C-alpha positions as semicolon CSV with decimal commas, in nm:
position;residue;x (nm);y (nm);z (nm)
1;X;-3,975;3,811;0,129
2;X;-3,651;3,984;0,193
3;X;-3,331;3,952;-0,010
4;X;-3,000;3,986;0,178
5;X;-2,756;4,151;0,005
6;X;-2,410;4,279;0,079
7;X;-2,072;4,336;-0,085
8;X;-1,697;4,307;0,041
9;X;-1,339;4,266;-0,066
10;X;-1,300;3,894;-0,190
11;X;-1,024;3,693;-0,030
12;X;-0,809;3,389;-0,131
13;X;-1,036;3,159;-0,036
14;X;-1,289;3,233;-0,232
15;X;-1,110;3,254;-0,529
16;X;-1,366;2,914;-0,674
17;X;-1,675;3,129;-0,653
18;X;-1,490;3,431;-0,819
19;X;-1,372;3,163;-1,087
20;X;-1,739;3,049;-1,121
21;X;-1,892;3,371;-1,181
22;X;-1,583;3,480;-1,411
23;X;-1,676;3,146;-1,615
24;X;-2,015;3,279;-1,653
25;X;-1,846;3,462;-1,936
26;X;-1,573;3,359;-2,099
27;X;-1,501;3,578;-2,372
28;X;-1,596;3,893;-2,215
29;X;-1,392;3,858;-1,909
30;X;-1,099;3,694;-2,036
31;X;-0,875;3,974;-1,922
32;X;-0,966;3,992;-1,570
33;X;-0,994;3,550;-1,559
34;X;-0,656;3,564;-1,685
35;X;-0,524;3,788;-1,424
36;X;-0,705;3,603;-1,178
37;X;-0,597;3,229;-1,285
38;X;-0,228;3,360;-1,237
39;X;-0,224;3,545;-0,933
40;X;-0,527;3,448;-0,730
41;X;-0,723;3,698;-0,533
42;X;-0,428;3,822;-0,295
43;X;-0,441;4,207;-0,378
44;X;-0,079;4,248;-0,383
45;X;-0,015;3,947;-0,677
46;X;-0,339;4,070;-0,875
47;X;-0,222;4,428;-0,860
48;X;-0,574;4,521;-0,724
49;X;-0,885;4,390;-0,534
50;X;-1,185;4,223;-0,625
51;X;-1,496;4,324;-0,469
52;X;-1,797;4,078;-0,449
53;X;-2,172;4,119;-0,476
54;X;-2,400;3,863;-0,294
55;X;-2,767;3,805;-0,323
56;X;-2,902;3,525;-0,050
57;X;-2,559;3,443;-0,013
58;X;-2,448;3,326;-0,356
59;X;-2,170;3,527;-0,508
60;X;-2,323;3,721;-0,819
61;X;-2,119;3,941;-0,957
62;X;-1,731;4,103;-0,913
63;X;-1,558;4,431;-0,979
64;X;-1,197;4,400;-1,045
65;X;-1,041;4,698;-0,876
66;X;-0,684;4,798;-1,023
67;X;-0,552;5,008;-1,301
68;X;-0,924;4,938;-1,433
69;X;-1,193;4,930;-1,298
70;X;-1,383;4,614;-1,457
71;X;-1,763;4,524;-1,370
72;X;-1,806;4,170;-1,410
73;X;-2,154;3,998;-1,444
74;X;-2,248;4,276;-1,281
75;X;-2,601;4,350;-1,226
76;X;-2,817;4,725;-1,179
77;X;-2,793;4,655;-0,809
78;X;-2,468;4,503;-0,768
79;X;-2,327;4,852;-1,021
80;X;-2,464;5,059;-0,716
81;X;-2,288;4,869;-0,437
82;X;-1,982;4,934;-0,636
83;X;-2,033;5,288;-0,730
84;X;-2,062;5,335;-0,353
85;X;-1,718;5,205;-0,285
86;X;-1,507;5,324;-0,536
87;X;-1,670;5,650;-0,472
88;X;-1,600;5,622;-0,079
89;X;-1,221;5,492;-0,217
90;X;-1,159;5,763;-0,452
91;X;-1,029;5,739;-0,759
92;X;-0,704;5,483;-0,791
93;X;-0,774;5,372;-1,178
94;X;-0,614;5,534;-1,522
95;X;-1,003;5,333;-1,663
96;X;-1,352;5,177;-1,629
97;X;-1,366;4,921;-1,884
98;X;-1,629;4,717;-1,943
99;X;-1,958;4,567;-2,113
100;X;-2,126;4,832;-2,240
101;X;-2,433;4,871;-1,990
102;X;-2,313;4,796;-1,693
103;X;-1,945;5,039;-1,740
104;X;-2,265;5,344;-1,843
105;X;-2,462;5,368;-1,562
106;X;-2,133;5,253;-1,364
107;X;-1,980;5,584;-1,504
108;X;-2,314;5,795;-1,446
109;X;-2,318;5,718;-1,103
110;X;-1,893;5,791;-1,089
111;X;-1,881;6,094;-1,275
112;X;-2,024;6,361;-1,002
113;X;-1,743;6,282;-0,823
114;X;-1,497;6,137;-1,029
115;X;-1,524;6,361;-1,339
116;X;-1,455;6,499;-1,605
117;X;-1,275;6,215;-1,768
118;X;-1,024;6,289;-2,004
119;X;-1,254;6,057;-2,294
120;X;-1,543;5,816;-2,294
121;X;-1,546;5,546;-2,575
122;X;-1,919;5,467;-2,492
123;X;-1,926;5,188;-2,744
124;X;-1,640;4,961;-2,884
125;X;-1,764;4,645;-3,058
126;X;-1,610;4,344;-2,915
127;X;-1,588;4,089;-3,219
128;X;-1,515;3,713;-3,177
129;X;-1,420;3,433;-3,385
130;X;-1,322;3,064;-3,337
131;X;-1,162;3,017;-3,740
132;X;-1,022;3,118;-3,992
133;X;-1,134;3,294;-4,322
134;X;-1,087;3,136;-4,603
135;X;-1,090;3,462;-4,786
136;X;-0,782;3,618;-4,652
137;X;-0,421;3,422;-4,626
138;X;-0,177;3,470;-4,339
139;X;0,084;3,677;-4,419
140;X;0,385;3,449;-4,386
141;X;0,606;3,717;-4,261
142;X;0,454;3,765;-3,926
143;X;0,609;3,570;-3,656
144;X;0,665;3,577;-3,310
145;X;0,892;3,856;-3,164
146;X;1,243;3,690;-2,980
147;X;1,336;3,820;-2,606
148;X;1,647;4,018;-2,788
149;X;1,442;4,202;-2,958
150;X;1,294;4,484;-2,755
151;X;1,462;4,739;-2,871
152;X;1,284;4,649;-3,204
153;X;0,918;4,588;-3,059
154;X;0,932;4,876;-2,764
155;X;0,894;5,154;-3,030
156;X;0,567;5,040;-3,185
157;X;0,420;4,949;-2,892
158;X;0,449;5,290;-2,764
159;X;0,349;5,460;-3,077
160;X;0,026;5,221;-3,061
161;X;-0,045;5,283;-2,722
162;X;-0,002;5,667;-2,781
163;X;-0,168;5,684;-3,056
164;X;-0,471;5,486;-2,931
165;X;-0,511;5,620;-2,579
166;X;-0,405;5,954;-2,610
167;X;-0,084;5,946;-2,391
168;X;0,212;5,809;-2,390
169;X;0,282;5,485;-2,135
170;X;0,647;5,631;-2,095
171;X;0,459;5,895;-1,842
172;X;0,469;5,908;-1,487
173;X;0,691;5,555;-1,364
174;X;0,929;5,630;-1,719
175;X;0,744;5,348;-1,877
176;X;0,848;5,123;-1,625
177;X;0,530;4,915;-1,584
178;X;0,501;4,902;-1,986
179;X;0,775;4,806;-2,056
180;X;0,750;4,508;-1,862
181;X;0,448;4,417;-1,944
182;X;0,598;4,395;-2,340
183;X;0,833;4,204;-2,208
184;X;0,592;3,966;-2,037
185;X;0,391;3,919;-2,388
186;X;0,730;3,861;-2,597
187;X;0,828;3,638;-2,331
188;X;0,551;3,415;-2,293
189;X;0,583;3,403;-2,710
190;X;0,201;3,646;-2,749
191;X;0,387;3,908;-2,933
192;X;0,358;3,938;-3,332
193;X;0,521;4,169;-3,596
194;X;0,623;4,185;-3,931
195;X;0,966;4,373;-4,024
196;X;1,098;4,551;-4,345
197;X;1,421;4,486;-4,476
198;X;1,590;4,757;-4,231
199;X;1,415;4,591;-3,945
200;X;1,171;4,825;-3,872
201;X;0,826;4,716;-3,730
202;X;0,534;4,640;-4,068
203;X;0,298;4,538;-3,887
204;X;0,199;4,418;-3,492
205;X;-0,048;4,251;-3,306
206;X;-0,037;4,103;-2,939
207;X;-0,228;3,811;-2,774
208;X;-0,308;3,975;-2,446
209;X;-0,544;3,815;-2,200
210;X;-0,552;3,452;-2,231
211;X;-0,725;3,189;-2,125
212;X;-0,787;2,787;-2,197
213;X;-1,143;2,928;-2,329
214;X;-1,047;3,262;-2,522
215;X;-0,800;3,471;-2,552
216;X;-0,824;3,853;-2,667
217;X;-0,585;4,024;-2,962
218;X;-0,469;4,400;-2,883
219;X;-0,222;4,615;-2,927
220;X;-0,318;4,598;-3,351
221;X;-0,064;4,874;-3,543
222;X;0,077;4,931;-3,851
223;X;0,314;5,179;-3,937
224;X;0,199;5,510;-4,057
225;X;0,424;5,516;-4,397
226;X;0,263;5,128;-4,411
227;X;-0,078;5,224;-4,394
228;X;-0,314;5,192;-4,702
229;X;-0,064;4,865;-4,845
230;X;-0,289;4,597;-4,763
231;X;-0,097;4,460;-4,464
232;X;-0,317;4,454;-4,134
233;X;-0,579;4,195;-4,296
234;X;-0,325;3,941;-4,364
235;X;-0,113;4,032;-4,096
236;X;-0,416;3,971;-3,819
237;X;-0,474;3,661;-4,014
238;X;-0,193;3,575;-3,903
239;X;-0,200;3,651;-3,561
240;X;-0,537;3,507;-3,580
241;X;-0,368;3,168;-3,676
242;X;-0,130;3,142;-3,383
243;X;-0,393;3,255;-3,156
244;X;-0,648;2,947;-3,273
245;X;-0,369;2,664;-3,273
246;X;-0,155;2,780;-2,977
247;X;-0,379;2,976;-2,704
248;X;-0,766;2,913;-2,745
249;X;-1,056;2,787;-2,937
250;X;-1,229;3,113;-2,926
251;X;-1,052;3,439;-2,998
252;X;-1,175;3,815;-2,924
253;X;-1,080;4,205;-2,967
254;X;-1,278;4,526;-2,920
255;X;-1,222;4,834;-3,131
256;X;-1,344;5,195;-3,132
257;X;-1,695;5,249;-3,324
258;X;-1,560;5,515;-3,504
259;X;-1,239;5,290;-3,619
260;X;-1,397;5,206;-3,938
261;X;-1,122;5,056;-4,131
262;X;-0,986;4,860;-3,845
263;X;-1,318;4,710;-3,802
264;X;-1,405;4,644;-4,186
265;X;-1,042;4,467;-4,141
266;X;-1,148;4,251;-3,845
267;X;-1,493;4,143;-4,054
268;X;-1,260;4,009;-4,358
269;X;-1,105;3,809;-4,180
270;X;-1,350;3,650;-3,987
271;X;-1,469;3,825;-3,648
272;X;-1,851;3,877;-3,595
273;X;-1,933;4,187;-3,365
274;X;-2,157;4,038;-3,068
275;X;-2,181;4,301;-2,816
276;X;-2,039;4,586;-2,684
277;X;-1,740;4,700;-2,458
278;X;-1,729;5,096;-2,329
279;X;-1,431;5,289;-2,185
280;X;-1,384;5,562;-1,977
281;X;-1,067;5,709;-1,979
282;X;-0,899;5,946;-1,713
């Protein structure tokens, strides 16, 4: 018996089977569902496309197509089909991000043509929780960060995102493109600090990609002359808190393997580690 199989650019209309498929996994895609609730499938409101894989058919699994590149449900043969066109398309993305297995042999198949990447973070727990610990209180100075003050929150963010990635997200554009999207997150209430008596950033945490099912915590920093005080596992408590009563019933992160204090951190206060994200970074 033959299967039929095939792979295209998804369009606005079929924006229910991409929803259906991005449901398959709640947690896990939560960043590219998000994106997709908001702006549908146009390419020019999602700031990318998404490519389909169909077996008999049936929609089966998706590749968001942007500043990432995300595999979704994907499976061995639907990672091919994709490999094939982003290798036809060239390389538009600063990432592949992913679930673990399929973002590897996604990458293997890439990197002939598309490498050497800059790093590969071939395993990153993603960790998930739907409560609270009792074991660790939420530090009561953490609260959401007003619209007025940027000039406060902008600093942090970019030493986090330096810090974390390797370069700074005031390259290329000026920081253009990060910037708003800080703004978006303070905005829409998702951003979290704690400040000092000169009102310098403590501690901060962001709910990113969000969801009615789960919603994902990033952007986790404390200040260097901070470190070692005993802040970030009462101030993600925190965060944690909002997140729970505010966004979604279930909340996630993923963190760097070799991040062993952030992820001893993430434990006390409640996150299991149930799989496994990877990151390839150009």
């Amino acid at each position: 018996m033959l299967t039929q199989t095939t792979s295209r650019v998804l369009e606005p209309s079929d924006l229910d089977a991409a929803l259906a498929v991005l449901d398959r996994e709640p947690v896990a895609n939560a960043f590219v569902t998000s994106r997709v609730q908001v702006a549908g499938l146009d390419p020019w409101r999602l700031g990318g496309e998404m490519w389909g894989w169909y077996e008999d058919g049936l929609l089966t699994s998706l590749c968001y197509a942007g500043a990432n590149l995300v595999p979704i449900c994907a499976t061995p043969r639907a990672v091919r089909a994709f490999a094939d066109r982003a290798r036809r398309a060239g390389r538009r993305c600063s990432s592949i991000v992913g679930p673990a297995e399929p973002t590897a042999e996604l990458w293997r198949l890439l990197e002939p043509s598309w490498g050497p990447a800059r790093d590969v973070r071939a395993h990153q727990p993603l960790m998930v929780t739907d409560r609270l610990s009792a074991d660790v209180a939420p530090d009561p100075y953490v609260r959401r960060i007003r619209k007025d003050e940027m000039e406060t929150i902008m600093p942090a963010c970019v030493a986090m995102f330096t810090e974390e990635v390797g370069v700074s997200p005031m390259a290329g554009d000026g920081g253009l493109l990060y910037q708003a999207r800080v703004a978006e997150l303070v905005g829409s209430g998702r951003s979290f600090a704690r400040l000092d008596a000169d009102g310098k950033v403590v501690f901060k945490a962001e709910i990113g990609a969000a969801t009615d099912r789960a919603c994902q915590i990033q952007g986790v920093w404390v200040a260097p002359e901070y470190r070692g005080q005993g802040y970030a596992a009462p101030g993600m408590s925190a965060v944690l808190r909002y997140a729970l009563a505010d966004v979604a019933p279930v909340v996630s992160l993923y963190v760097n393997d070799f991040n062993t204090a952030a992820r001893r951190t993430y434990r006390r206060v409640g996150f299991e580690e149930v799989g496994a994200f990877m990151s390839v970074l150009f």
